[in-house]
mmCIF file of C-alpha atoms in Angstrom:
data_model
loop_
_atom_site.group_PDB
_atom_site.id
_atom_site.type_symbol
_atom_site.label_atom_id
_atom_site.label_comp_id
_atom_site.label_asym_id
_atom_site.label_seq_id
_atom_site.Cartn_x
_atom_site.Cartn_y
_atom_site.Cartn_z
ATOM 1 C CA MET A 249 -0.032 0.125 -0.221
ATOM 2 C CA SER A 250 1.046 3.222 -1.248
ATOM 3 C CA ILE A 251 1.283 6.143 1.335
ATOM 4 C CA ASN A 252 0.269 9.646 -1.010
ATOM 5 C CA VAL A 253 1.268 13.094 -0.455
ATOM 6 C CA PRO A 254 -0.842 15.698 -0.756
ATOM 7 C CA PHE A 255 -1.061 18.302 -3.077
ATOM 8 C CA SER A 256 -1.408 20.507 -0.165
ATOM 9 C CA THR A 257 2.047 19.681 0.806
ATOM 10 C CA THR A 258 3.260 20.058 -2.774
ATOM 11 C CA LEU A 259 2.122 23.643 -2.996
ATOM 12 C CA GLU A 260 3.682 23.798 0.758
ATOM 13 C CA VAL A 261 7.220 23.357 -0.232
ATOM 14 C CA ARG A 262 6.614 24.965 -3.195
ATOM 15 C CA ASP A 263 6.002 28.287 -1.436
ATOM 16 C CA THR A 264 7.781 28.126 1.527
ATOM 17 C CA CYS A 265 11.083 25.543 0.969
ATOM 18 C CA LEU A 266 14.459 28.050 1.195
ATOM 19 C CA CYS A 267 16.467 24.990 -0.564
ATOM 20 C CA LEU A 268 14.133 25.575 -3.478
ATOM 21 C CA HIS A 269 13.655 29.054 -3.402
ATOM 22 C CA THR A 270 17.960 29.540 -3.578
ATOM 23 C CA GLN A 271 18.471 26.670 -5.896
ATOM 24 C CA ARG A 272 16.266 29.456 -8.136
ATOM 25 C CA ALA A 273 18.217 32.252 -7.482
ATOM 26 C CA ALA A 274 20.981 30.362 -7.601
ATOM 27 C CA ARG A 275 20.291 29.774 -10.782
ATOM 28 C CA ALA A 276 18.895 32.526 -12.458
ATOM 29 C CA LEU A 277 22.011 34.668 -11.402
ATOM 30 C CA ALA A 278 23.980 32.096 -12.779
ATOM 31 C CA ARG A 279 22.097 31.975 -16.052
ATOM 32 C CA TYR A 280 22.390 35.773 -15.843
ATOM 33 C CA PHE A 281 26.362 36.186 -15.396
ATOM 34 C CA ASP A 282 27.105 33.260 -17.582
ATOM 35 C CA ASP A 283 25.804 35.435 -20.445
ATOM 36 C CA ALA A 284 27.370 38.891 -19.382
ATOM 37 C CA LEU A 285 31.157 36.966 -18.699
ATOM 38 C CA ARG A 286 30.654 34.832 -22.239
ATOM 39 C CA PRO A 287 32.687 37.024 -24.233
ATOM 40 C CA TYR A 288 36.177 36.453 -22.156
ATOM 41 C CA GLY A 289 35.113 32.578 -22.932
ATOM 42 C CA LEU A 290 34.559 31.900 -18.654
ATOM 43 C CA THR A 291 30.902 30.717 -16.948
ATOM 44 C CA ASN A 292 30.339 32.290 -13.899
ATOM 45 C CA GLY A 293 31.548 29.694 -11.936
ATOM 46 C CA GLN A 294 35.225 29.552 -13.498
ATOM 47 C CA PHE A 295 35.498 33.504 -13.088
ATOM 48 C CA SER A 296 34.810 32.591 -9.008
ATOM 49 C CA LEU A 297 37.800 29.775 -9.588
ATOM 50 C CA LEU A 298 40.124 32.509 -11.490
ATOM 51 C CA MET A 299 39.104 35.528 -8.289
ATOM 52 C CA ALA A 300 40.108 33.145 -5.731
ATOM 53 C CA LEU A 301 43.339 32.419 -7.100
ATOM 54 C CA ASN A 302 43.640 35.995 -7.115
ATOM 55 C CA ARG A 303 45.869 36.140 -3.907
ATOM 56 C CA PRO A 304 49.884 37.299 -4.127
ATOM 57 C CA GLU A 305 50.824 34.186 -3.422
ATOM 58 C CA PRO A 306 49.488 30.619 -4.435
ATOM 59 C CA PRO A 307 46.893 28.617 -2.320
ATOM 60 C CA SER A 308 47.437 24.680 -1.736
ATOM 61 C CA ILE A 309 43.882 23.213 -3.516
ATOM 62 C CA ALA A 310 41.914 22.574 0.331
ATOM 63 C CA PRO A 311 41.346 26.662 1.287
ATOM 64 C CA VAL A 312 40.193 26.944 -2.123
ATOM 65 C CA ALA A 313 38.072 24.469 -2.018
ATOM 66 C CA ARG A 314 36.248 25.782 0.747
ATOM 67 C CA LEU A 315 36.076 29.551 0.042
ATOM 68 C CA LEU A 316 33.871 28.107 -3.201
ATOM 69 C CA ALA A 317 31.781 25.341 -0.660
ATOM 70 C CA MET A 318 33.185 22.055 -2.876
ATOM 71 C CA ASP A 319 34.789 18.466 -2.958
ATOM 72 C CA ARG A 320 38.930 18.772 -4.241
ATOM 73 C CA THR A 321 37.226 16.850 -6.660
ATOM 74 C CA THR A 322 34.761 18.703 -8.120
ATOM 75 C CA LEU A 323 37.387 21.256 -7.452
ATOM 76 C CA THR A 324 40.048 19.586 -9.120
ATOM 77 C CA ALA A 325 37.744 18.780 -12.494
ATOM 78 C CA ALA A 326 36.924 22.411 -12.511
ATOM 79 C CA LEU A 327 40.426 23.237 -13.031
ATOM 80 C CA LYS A 328 40.481 20.974 -16.149
ATOM 81 C CA PRO A 329 39.545 23.356 -18.398
ATOM 82 C CA LEU A 330 40.840 26.534 -16.882
ATOM 83 C CA GLN A 331 44.553 24.134 -17.338
ATOM 84 C CA LYS A 332 43.883 23.861 -20.876
ATOM 85 C CA ASN A 333 43.570 26.475 -21.676
ATOM 86 C CA ALA A 334 46.546 28.008 -19.817
ATOM 87 C CA LEU A 335 44.573 30.273 -17.076
ATOM 88 C CA VAL A 336 45.593 28.443 -14.727
ATOM 89 C CA GLU A 337 48.784 25.886 -13.499
ATOM 90 C CA ILE A 338 49.149 23.404 -11.094
ATOM 91 C CA ILE A 339 52.576 23.204 -9.260
ATOM 92 C CA ALA A 340 53.674 21.658 -6.872
ATOM 93 C CA ASP A 341 54.743 23.274 -3.551
ATOM 94 C CA THR A 342 58.624 23.024 -2.813
ATOM 95 C CA SER A 343 57.946 23.472 0.986
ATOM 96 C CA ASP A 344 56.061 20.036 1.022
ATOM 97 C CA ARG A 345 56.238 18.203 -2.323
ATOM 98 C CA ARG A 346 53.192 15.999 -1.358
ATOM 99 C CA SER A 347 50.510 19.242 -1.761
ATOM 100 C CA ARG A 348 49.903 21.656 -5.032
ATOM 101 C CA LEU A 349 49.511 25.318 -5.982
ATOM 102 C CA LEU A 350 47.320 26.839 -7.981
ATOM 103 C CA LEU A 351 48.712 29.466 -9.853
ATOM 104 C CA LEU A 352 46.761 32.595 -11.994
ATOM 105 C CA THR A 353 49.458 32.603 -14.781
ATOM 106 C CA PRO A 354 49.520 35.882 -16.474
ATOM 107 C CA LYS A 355 47.454 34.676 -19.055
ATOM 108 C CA GLY A 356 44.641 34.157 -16.371
ATOM 109 C CA SER A 357 45.662 37.202 -14.818
ATOM 110 C CA ASP A 358 45.063 39.183 -18.189
ATOM 111 C CA LEU A 359 41.632 37.925 -19.221
ATOM 112 C CA LEU A 360 40.243 38.047 -15.675
ATOM 113 C CA ALA A 361 41.101 41.982 -15.146
ATOM 114 C CA LYS A 362 39.444 42.215 -18.583
ATOM 115 C CA ALA A 363 36.468 40.482 -16.961
ATOM 116 C CA VAL A 364 36.268 42.126 -13.869
ATOM 117 C CA PRO A 365 34.656 45.294 -15.246
ATOM 118 C CA VAL A 366 31.635 43.334 -16.247
ATOM 119 C CA TRP A 367 31.548 41.679 -13.056
ATOM 120 C CA ARG A 368 31.751 45.718 -11.737
ATOM 121 C CA GLU A 369 28.344 46.362 -14.085
ATOM 122 C CA ILE A 370 26.467 43.835 -13.792
ATOM 123 C CA HIS A 371 26.674 43.323 -9.652
ATOM 124 C CA ALA A 372 25.644 46.883 -10.377
ATOM 125 C CA GLU A 373 22.615 46.567 -12.146
ATOM 126 C CA LEU A 374 21.689 43.751 -9.623
ATOM 127 C CA GLU A 375 21.638 44.941 -6.490
ATOM 128 C CA SER A 376 20.558 48.407 -7.910
ATOM 129 C CA ASN A 377 16.893 46.034 -8.063
ATOM 130 C CA LEU A 378 17.437 44.899 -4.968
ATOM 131 C CA LEU A 379 14.729 45.884 -2.149
ATOM 132 C CA ASN A 380 16.259 49.619 -1.512
ATOM 133 C CA GLY A 381 18.792 48.807 -3.658
ATOM 134 C CA ASN A 382 21.263 47.845 -1.075
ATOM 135 C CA GLY A 383 23.004 44.051 -0.894
ATOM 136 C CA ASP A 384 24.020 44.365 2.220
ATOM 137 C CA ILE A 385 20.937 42.380 3.914
ATOM 138 C CA LEU A 386 20.863 39.823 0.780
ATOM 139 C CA ARG A 387 24.329 38.728 1.185
ATOM 140 C CA SER A 388 24.475 38.518 5.074
ATOM 141 C CA LEU A 389 21.498 36.193 4.922
ATOM 142 C CA LEU A 390 23.923 34.275 2.159
ATOM 143 C CA LEU A 391 26.285 33.873 4.623
ATOM 144 C CA ASN A 392 25.037 32.929 7.373
ATOM 145 C CA LEU A 393 22.913 29.991 5.322
ATOM 146 C CA GLY A 394 26.567 28.995 3.862
ATOM 147 C CA ASN A 395 28.038 28.496 7.059
ATOM 148 C CA ILE A 396 25.090 25.678 7.476
ATOM 149 C CA SER A 397 26.438 22.204 8.632
ATOM 150 C CA THR A 398 24.934 18.872 6.803
ATOM 151 C CA PRO A 399 22.748 16.979 9.966
#
């Protein structure tokens, strides 16, 4: 005998589920930024990854994975097309041969510099469309949600 979930529950989830609404918003934002970054041959995820590597010293994989909320395997896969396009190099850490460092190449840095003005423009446009034109409240809420640990 099967137990049916009433349609009213479907409507409840549709109208109240934080996960659903966050996923929908994330997909819409991703498409918006993908469209803007397409002329540079980048996706929003690649832009974020290149930006995460834009540091005074090349980081190892673990802190970049944490920043981007990715596991190491997913990050390694995301690095492959960037490596193929010579935007990123993975190099040995001279202080610990078992560790690898992620290096933004000069080509990657140049591409990032060209894409940043477009990111700024699109970002300002999005923020101006938020209630009161202020993204600080949304950022705060999203940061809080991003710190939720698995039950």
